Short mmCIF file of C-alpha atoms and ligand atoms in Angstrom, two decimals:
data_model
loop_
_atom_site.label_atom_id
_atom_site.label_comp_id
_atom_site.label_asym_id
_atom_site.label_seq_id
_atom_site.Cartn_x
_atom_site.Cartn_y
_atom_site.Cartn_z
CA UNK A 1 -17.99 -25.65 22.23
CA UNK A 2 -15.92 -24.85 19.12
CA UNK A 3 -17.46 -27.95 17.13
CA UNK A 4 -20.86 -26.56 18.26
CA UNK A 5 -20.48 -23.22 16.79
CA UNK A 6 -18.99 -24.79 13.50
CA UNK A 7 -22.56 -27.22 13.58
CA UNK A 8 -24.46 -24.24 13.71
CA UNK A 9 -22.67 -22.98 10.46
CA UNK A 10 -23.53 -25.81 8.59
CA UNK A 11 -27.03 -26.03 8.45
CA UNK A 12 -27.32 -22.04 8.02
CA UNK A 13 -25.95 -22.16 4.40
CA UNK A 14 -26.65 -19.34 1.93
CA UNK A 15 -30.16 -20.41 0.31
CA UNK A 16 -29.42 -22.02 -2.56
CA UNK A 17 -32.85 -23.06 -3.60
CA UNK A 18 -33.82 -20.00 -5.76
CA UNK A 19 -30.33 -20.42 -7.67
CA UNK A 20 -31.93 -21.94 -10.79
CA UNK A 21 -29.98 -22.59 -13.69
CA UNK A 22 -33.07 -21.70 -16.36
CA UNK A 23 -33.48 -18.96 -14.72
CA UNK A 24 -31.35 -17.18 -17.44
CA UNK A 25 -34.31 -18.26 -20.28
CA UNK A 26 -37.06 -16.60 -18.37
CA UNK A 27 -35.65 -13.24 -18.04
CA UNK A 28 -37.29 -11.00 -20.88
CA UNK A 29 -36.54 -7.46 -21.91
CA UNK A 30 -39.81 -7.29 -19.62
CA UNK A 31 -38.73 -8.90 -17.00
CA UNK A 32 -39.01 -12.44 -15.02
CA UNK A 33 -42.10 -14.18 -16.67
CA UNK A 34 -44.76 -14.20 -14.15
CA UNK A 35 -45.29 -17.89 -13.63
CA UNK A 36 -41.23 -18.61 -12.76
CA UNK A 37 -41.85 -15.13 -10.43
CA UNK A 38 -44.23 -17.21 -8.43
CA UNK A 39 -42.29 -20.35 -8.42
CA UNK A 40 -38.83 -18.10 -7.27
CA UNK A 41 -41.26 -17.04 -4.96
CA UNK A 42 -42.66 -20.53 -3.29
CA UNK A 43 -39.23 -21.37 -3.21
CA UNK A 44 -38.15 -18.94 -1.31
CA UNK A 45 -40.51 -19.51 0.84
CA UNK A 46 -39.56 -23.02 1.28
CA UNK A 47 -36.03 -21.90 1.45
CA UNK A 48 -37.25 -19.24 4.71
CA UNK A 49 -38.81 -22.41 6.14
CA UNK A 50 -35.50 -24.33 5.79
CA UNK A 51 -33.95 -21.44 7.53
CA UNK A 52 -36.61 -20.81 10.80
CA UNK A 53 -35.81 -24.52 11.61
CA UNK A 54 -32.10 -23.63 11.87
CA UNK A 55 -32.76 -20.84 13.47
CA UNK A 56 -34.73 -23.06 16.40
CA UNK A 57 -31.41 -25.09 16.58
CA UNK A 58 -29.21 -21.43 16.29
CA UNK A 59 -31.53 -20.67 19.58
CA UNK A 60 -30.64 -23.96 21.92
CA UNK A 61 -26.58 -23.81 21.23
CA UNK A 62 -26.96 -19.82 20.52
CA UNK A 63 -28.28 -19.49 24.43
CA UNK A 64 -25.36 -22.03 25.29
CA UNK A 65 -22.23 -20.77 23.92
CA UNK A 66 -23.16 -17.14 23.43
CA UNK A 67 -25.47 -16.14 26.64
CA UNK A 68 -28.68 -15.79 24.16
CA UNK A 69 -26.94 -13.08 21.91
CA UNK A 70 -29.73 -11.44 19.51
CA UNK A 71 -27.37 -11.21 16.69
CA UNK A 72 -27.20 -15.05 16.63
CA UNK A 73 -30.70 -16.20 18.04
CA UNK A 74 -32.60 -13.49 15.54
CA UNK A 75 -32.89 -14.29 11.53
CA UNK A 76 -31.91 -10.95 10.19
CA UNK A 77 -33.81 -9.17 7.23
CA UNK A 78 -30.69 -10.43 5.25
CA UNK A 79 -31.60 -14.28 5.51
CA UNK A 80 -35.55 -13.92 4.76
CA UNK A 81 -35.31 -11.51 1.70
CA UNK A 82 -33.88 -11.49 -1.84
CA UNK A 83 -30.66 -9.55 -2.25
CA UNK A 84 -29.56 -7.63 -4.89
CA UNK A 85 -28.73 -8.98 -8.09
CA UNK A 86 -25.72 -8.81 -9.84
CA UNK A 87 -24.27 -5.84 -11.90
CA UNK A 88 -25.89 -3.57 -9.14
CA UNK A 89 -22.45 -1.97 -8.80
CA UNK A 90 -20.48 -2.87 -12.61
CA UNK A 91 -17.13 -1.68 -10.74
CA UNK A 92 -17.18 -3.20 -6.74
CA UNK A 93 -17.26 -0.85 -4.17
CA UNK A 94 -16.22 -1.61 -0.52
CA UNK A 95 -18.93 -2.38 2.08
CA UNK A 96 -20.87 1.19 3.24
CA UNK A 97 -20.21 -0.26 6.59
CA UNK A 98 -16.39 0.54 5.91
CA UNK A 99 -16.41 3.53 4.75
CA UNK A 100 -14.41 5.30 7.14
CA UNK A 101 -11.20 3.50 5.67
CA UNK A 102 -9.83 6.21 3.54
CA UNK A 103 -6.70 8.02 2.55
CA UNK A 104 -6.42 11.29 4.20
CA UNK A 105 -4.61 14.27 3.84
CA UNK A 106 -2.87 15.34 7.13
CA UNK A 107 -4.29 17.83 9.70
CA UNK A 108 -0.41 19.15 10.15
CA UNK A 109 0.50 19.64 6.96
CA UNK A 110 -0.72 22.80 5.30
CA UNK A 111 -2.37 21.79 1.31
CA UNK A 112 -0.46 24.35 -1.47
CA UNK A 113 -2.98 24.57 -4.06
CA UNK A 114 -3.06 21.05 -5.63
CA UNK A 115 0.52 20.28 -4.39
CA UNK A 116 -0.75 17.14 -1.27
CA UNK A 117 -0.42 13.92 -0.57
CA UNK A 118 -3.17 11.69 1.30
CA UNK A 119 -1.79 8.73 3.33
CA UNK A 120 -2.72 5.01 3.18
CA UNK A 121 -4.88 3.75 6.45
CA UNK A 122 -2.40 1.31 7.72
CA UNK A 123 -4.22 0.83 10.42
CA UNK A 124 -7.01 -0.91 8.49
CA UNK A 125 -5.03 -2.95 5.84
CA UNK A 126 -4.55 -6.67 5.85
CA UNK A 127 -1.67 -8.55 4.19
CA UNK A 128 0.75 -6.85 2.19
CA UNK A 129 -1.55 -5.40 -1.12
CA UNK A 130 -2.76 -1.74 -0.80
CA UNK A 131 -6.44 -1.98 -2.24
CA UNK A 132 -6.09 0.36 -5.15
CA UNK A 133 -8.13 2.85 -4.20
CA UNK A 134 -6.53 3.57 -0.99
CA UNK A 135 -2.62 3.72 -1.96
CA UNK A 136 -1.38 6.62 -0.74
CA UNK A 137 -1.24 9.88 -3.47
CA UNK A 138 1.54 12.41 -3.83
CA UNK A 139 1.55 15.38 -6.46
CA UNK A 140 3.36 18.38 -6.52
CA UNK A 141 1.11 19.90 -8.96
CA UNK A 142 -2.18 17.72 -8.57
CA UNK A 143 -3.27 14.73 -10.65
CA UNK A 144 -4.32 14.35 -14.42
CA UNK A 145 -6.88 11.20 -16.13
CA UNK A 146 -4.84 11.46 -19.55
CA UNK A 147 -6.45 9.41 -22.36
CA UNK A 148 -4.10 7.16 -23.13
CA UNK A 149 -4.93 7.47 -26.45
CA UNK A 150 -2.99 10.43 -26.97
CA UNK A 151 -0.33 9.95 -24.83
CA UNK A 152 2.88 9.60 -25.94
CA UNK A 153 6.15 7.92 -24.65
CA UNK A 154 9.86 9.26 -25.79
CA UNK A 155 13.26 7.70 -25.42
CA UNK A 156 15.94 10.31 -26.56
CA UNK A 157 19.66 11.23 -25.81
CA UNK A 158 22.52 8.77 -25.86
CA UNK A 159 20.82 6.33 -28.00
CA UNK A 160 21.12 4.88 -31.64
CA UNK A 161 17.34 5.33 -32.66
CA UNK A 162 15.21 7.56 -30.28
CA UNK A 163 11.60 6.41 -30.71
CA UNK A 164 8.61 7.89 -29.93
CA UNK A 165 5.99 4.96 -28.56
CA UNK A 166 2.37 5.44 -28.07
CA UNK A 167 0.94 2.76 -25.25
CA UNK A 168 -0.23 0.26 -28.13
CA UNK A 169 3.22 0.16 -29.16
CA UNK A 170 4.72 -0.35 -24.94
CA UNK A 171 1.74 -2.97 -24.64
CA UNK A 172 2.96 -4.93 -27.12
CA UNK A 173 6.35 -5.71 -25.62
CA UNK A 174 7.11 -8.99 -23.55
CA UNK A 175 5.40 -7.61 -19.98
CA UNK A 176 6.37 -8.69 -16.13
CA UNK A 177 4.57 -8.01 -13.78
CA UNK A 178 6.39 -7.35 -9.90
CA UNK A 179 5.20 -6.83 -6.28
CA UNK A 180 6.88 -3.81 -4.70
CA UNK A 181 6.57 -1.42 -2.11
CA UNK A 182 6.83 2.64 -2.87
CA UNK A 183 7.51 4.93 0.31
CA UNK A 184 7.52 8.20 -0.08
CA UNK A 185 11.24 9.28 0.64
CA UNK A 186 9.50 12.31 3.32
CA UNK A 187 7.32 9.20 4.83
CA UNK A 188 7.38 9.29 8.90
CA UNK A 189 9.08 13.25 8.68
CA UNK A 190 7.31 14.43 11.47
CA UNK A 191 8.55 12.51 13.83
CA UNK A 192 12.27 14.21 13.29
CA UNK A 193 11.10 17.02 15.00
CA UNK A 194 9.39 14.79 17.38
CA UNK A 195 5.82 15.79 16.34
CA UNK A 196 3.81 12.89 17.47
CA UNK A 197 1.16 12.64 14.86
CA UNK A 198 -2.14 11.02 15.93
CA UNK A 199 -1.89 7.82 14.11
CA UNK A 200 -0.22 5.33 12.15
CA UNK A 201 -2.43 6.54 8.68
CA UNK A 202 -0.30 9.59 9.30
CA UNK A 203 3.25 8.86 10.75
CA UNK A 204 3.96 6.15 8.23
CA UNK A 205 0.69 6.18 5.47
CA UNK A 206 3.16 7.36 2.52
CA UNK A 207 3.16 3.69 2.05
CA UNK A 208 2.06 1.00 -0.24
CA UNK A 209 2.53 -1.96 -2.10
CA UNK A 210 0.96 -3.31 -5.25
CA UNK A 211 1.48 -5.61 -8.10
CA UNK A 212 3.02 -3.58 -11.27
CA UNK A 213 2.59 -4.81 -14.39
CA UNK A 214 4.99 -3.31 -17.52
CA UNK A 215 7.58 -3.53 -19.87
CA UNK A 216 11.20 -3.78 -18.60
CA UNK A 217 12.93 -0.79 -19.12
CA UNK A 218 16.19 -2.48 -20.08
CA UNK A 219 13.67 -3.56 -22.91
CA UNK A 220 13.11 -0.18 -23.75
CA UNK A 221 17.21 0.61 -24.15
CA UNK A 222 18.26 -1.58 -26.18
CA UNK A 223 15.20 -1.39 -28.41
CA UNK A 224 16.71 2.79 -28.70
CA UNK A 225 20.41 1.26 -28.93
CA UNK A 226 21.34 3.02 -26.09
CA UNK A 227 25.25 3.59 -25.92
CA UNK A 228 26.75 1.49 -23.95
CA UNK A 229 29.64 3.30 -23.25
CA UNK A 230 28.85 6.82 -22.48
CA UNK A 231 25.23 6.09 -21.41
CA UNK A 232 25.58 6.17 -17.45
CA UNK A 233 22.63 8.65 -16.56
CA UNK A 234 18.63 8.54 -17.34
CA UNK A 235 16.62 11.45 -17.10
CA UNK A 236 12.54 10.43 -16.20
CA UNK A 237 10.80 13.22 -16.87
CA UNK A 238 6.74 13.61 -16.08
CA UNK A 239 3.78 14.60 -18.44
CA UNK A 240 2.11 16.82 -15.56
CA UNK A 241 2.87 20.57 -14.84
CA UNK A 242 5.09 19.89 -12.40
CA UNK A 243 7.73 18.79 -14.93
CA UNK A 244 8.89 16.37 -12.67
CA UNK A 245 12.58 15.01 -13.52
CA UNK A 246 14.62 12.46 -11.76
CA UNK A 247 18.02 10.97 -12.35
CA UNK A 248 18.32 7.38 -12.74
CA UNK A 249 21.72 5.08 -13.06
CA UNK A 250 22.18 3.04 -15.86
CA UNK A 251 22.77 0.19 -13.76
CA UNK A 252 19.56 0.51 -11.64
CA UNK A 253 17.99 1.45 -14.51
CA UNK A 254 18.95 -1.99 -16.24
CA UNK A 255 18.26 -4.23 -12.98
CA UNK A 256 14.51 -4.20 -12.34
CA UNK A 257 13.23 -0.49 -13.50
CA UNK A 258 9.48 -1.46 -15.02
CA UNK A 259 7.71 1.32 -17.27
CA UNK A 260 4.09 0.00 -15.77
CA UNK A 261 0.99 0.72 -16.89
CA UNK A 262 -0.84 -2.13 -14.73
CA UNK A 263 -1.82 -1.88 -10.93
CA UNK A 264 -3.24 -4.72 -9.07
CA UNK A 265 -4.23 -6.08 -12.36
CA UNK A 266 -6.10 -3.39 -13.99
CA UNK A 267 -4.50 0.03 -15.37
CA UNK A 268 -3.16 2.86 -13.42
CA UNK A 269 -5.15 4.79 -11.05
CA UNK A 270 -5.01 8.26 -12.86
CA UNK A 271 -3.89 9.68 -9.11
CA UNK A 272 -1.11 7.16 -9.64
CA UNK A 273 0.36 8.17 -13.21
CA UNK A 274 -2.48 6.47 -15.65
CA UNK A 275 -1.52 5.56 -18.20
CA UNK A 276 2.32 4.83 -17.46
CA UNK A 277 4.88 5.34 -14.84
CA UNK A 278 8.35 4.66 -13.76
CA UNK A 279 8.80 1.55 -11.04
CA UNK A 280 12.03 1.85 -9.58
CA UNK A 281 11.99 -0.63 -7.03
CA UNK A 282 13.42 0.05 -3.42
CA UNK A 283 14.19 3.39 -4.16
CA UNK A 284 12.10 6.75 -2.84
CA UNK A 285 8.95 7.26 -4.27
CA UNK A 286 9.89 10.74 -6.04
CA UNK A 287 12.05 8.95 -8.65
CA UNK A 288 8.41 6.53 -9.35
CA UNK A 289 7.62 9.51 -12.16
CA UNK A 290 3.89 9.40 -12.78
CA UNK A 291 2.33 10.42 -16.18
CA UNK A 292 6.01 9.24 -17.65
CA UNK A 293 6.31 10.73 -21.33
CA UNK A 294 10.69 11.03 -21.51
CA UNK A 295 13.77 9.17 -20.77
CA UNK A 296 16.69 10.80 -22.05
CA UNK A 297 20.31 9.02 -21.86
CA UNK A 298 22.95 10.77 -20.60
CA UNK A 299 26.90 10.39 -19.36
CA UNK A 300 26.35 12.19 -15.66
CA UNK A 301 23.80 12.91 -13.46
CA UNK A 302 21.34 15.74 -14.42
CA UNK A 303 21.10 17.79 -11.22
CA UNK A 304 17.40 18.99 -11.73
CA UNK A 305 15.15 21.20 -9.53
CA UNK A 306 13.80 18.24 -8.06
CA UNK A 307 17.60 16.44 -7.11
CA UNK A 308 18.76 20.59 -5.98
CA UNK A 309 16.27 21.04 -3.17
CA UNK A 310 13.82 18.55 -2.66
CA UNK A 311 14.38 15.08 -0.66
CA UNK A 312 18.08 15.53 0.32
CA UNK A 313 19.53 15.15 4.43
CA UNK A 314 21.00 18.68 5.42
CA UNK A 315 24.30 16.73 7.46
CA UNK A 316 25.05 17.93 11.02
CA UNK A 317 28.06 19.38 9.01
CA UNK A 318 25.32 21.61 7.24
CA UNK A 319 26.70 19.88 3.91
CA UNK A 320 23.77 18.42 1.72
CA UNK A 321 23.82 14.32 1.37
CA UNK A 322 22.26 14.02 -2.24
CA UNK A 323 20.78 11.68 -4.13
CA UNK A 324 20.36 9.12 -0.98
CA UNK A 325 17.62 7.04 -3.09
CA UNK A 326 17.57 3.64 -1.62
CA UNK A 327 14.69 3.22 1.44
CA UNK A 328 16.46 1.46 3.87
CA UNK A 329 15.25 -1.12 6.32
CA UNK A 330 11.68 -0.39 8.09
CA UNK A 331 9.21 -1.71 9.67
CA UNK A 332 6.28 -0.25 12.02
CA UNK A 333 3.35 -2.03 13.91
CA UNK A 334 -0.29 -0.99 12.35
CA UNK A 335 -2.34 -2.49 14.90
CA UNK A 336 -2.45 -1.99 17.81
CA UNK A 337 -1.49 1.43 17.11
CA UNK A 338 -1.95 4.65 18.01
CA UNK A 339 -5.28 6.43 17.99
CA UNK A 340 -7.14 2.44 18.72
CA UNK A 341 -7.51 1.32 21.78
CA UNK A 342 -7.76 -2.22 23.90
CA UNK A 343 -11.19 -2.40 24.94
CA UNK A 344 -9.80 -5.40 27.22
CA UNK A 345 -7.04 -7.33 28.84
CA UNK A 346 -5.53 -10.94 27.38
CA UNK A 347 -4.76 -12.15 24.02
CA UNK A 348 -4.40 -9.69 20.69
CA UNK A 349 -2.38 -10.62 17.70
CA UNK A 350 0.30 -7.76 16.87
CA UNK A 351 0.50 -7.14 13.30
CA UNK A 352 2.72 -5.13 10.98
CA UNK A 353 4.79 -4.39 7.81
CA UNK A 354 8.21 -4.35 7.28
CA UNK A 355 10.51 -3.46 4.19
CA UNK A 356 13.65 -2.92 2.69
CA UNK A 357 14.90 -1.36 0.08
CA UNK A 358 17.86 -3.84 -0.38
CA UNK A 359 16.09 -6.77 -0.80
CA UNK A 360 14.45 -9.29 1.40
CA UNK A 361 13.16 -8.75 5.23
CA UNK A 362 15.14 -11.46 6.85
CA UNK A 363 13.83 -11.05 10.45
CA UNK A 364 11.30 -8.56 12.51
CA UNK A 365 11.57 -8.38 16.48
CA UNK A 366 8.95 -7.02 18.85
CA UNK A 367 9.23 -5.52 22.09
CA UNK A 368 6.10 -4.75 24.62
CA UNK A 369 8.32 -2.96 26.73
CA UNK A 370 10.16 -0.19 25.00
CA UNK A 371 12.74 -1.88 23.65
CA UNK A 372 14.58 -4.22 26.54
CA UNK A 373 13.34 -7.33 25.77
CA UNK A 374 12.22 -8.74 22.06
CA UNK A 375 10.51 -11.73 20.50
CA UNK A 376 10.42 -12.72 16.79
CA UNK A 377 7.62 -12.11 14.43
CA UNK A 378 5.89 -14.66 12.46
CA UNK A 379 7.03 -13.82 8.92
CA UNK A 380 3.89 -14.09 6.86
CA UNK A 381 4.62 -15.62 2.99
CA UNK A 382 5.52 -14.49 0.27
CA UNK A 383 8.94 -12.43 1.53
CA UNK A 384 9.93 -10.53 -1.64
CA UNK A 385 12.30 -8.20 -2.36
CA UNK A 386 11.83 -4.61 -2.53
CA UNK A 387 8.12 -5.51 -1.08
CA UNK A 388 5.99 -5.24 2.21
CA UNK A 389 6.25 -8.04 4.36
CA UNK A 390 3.54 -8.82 6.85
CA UNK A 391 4.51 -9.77 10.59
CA UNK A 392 2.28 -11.29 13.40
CA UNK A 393 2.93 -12.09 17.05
CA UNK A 394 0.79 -12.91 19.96
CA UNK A 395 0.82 -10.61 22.77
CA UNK A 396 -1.17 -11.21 26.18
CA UNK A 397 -1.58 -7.63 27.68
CA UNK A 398 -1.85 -7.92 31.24
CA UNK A 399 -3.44 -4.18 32.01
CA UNK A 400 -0.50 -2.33 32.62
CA UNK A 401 1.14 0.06 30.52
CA UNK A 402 3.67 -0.96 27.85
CA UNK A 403 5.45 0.55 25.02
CA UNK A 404 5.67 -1.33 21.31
CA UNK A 405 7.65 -1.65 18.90
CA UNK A 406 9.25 -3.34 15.88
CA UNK A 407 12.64 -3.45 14.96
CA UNK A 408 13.32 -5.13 10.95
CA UNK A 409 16.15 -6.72 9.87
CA UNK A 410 17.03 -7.26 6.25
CA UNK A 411 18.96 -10.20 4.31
CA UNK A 412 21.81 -7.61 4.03
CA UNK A 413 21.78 -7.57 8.12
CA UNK A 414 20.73 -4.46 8.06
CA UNK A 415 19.19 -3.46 11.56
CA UNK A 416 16.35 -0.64 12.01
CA UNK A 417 17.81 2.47 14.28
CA UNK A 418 16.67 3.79 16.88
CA UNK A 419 15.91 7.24 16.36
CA UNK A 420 18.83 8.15 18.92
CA UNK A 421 21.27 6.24 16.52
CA UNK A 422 19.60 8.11 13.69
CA UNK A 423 20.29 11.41 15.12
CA UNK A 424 23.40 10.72 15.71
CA UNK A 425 24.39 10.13 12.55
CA UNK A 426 22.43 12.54 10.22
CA UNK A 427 21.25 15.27 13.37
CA UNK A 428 18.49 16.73 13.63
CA UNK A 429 17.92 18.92 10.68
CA UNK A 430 16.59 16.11 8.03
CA UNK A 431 13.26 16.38 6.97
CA UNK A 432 13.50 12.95 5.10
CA UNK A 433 14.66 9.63 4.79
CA UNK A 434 13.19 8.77 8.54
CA UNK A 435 13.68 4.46 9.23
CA UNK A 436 13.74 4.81 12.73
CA UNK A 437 11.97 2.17 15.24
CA UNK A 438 8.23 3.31 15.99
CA UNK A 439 7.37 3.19 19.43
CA UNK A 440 3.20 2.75 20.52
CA UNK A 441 2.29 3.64 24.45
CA UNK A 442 -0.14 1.35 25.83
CA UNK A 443 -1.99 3.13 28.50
CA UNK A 444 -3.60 1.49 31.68
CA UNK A 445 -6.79 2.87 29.76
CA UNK A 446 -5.83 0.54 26.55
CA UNK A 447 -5.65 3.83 24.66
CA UNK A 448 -2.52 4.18 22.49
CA UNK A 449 -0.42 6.85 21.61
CA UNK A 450 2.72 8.03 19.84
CA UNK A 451 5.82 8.33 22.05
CA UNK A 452 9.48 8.57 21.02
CA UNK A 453 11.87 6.10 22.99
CA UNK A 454 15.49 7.05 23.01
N1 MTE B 1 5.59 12.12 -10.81
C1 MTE B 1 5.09 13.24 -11.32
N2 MTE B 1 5.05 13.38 -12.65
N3 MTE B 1 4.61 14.25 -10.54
C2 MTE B 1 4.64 14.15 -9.16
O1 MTE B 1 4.19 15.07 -8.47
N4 MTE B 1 5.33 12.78 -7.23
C3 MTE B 1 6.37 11.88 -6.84
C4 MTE B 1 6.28 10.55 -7.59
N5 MTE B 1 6.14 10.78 -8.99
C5 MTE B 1 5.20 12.98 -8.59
C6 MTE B 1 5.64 11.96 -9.48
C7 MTE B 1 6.40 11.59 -5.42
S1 MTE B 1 7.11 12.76 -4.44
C8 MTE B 1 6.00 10.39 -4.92
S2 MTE B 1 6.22 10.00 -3.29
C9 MTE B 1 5.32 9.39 -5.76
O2 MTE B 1 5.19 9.82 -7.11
C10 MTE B 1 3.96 9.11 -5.21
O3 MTE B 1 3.30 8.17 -6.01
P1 MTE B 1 1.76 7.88 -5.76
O4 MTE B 1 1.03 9.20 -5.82
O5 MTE B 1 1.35 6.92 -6.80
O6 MTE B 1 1.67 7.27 -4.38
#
């Protein structure tokens, strides 16, 4: 049957009888002269002809394999007319037909002015890239599309020669370019307070993954001279009103901190810090400052506004754990998950993404039954550090209910907590910094929902 279906493919190729290499020459300011219109036209004609023949064949195997399925036995308007021709849309747009997959800003949390975030459709993403225009946004005091022209970059503090660099002068430098993930460090807070959000867009959508492109920051020190000795500290300060400032260690700062300007291999989004940011792999998305115009050197940490009272763990001593950076080992299920539902019994492929902000995802298990028995994931290639990793496992579901979930292991052995063993250790009065295994109910209906598992 298979080699059938795969017949039927062959002889329906894309029409390539009106390609025509002169075609090129004929096209005036006017137009396509008229003659070559009418011989595009005979050939596609001839070309249509070509195609109602394999349609007569699509019809005997069509009726055989697929029970005489219109979509198959039927030419479409698609396959008999000219498309569109190229330059229709300079920048590519998605498919109208998927328009639904967009970021979205949550139903349960309340928008302050232009302080929001949107989440990332998990649900809808293949492989381990977020398509640029869906990677997730957060702004505490909305976004800015700064000509880059006039923006200016400024290394100051504990350093021989502070410099002021426009982006001419960063773009100049020897560039690498690095896949990593960023995760919001308040990504998946709802469920602390075991608010089961509808889906996985909103439980874990402060998520993504691209391909940075930038100059090293250790580039950027000892082009300043920074002092060795006394320089322990970086302040990364912001260009929007927000005057967002983070602390940075020397030592992270000098492993794999990128000042990017590239995304996915074009320039920043402007929601995402156009024209330059801070990449500070594995480490919580607040310290990624967008619209990046300082670094200052310092000998101890700075202690802003945004290190006082934003994105630290209130202990169940009630004392404060600060400056808890690193994302630590994650991983959740984005399909099936909840809000979709099995229209059917047997065979679905259960798919993923896992993480760590320590390095490399060594393993991923899966459970269909809460937790008591697992299977490993299919690790999907490349496994990078500090970046998404795809899993995939088959799953038969038989029709009655189960419960999924993944549980990541990184190559510092690492496991993912349950959120029991979370709670034990940091309570129940953290807002961030939530890891903890995701858990999926699989109805007898197929429909699928969020449930906590202790
Ligand atoms: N940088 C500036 N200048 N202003 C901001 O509001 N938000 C931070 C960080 N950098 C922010 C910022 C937070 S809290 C996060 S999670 C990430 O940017 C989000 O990056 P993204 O919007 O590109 O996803």
């Amino acid at each position: 049957m298979a080699s059938e279906v795969k017949t039927v493919g062959r002889i329906l190729p894309a029409p390539e009888n009106f390609v025509d290499s002169e075609l090129a020459h004929e096209i005036t300011t006017q137009g396509l002269n008229e003659s070559r219109r009418g011989f595009l036209l005979k050939s596609f004609a001839a070309a249509s002809a070509a195609l109602a023949s394999s349609a007569a064949a699509a019809e005997t195997i069509g009726k055989k394999v697929l029970g005489g399925d219109p979509n198959i036995l039927t030419l479409p308007e698609h396959s008999t007319t000219l498309g569109k021709p190229v330059v229709t849309n300079p920048y590519g747009m998605p498919s109208r037909f998927e328009a639904n997959l967009q970021r979205r800003e949550s139903p349960g949390l309340t928008r302050v002015s232009a302080a929001s975030v949107s989440f990332a459709p998990l649900q809808g993403l293949f492989g381990i890239i977020t398509p640029s225009g869906l990677h997730f946004e957060r702004h505490h005091q909305g976004w800015h599309d700064i000509d880059p022209a006039q923006h200016r970059f400024m290394i100051n503090g504990l350093v021989k020669n502070p410099k002021v660099y426009t982006m001419d002068d960063l773009m100049r430098l020897p560039s690498v370019s690095r896949m990593h993930f960023i995760e919001c460090g308040a990504n998946t807070a709802m469920e602390w307070g075991n608010v089961a959000v509808p889906t996985v867009q909103y439980s874990h959508g402060m998520l993504s993954c691209s391909e940075f492109t930038g100059v090293p920051l250790s580039v950027l020190l000892e082009d300043c001279g920074y002092d060795k000795k006394n320089g322990k500290y970086l302040l990364a300060e912001g260009g929007d009103g927000s005057s967002m400032t983070r602390t940075i260690s020397i030592d992270r700062a000098l492993d794999d901190v990128i000042v990017a300007w590239g995304m996915n291999g074009e320039m920043l989004r402007p929601e995402n810090g156009y024209p330059l940011r801070l990449v500070v792999p594995g480490v919580q998305g607040v310290s990624w400052v967008k619209w990046l115009r300082r670094i200052e050197v310092g000998d101890k940490p700075y202690g802003t506004k945004d290190e006082a009272i934003h994105y630290i763990d209130v202990m169940p001593n009630g004392q404060y754990r600060q400056y808890t950076s690193i994302q630590e080992c994650k991983s959740v299920i984005t399909s099936p998950s909840a809000g979709q539902m099995l229209l059917d019994k047997g065979f679905y492929n259960i798919t993923g993404l896992a993480w760590s902000g320590r390095g490399k995802i060594k393993r991923v298990d899966v459970s269909a039954d809460g937790g008591k028995n697992w299977r490993t994931a299919r690790l999907e290639t490349p496994v990078l550090s500090k970046c998404l990793t795809r899993f995939n496992i088959d799953w038969v579901w038989d029709g009655s209910p189960a419960i999924l979930q993944s549980r990541a292991i990184d190559e510092t052995d690492y496991v993912q907590p349950r959120i029991n063993e979370l709670r034990e250790v940091r309570g129940t009065r953290s807002i961030y910094h939530n890891n903890a295994i995701q858990s999926w109910k699989v109805a007898e209906s197929g429909e699928l929902s969020n449930v906590q598992v202790y």
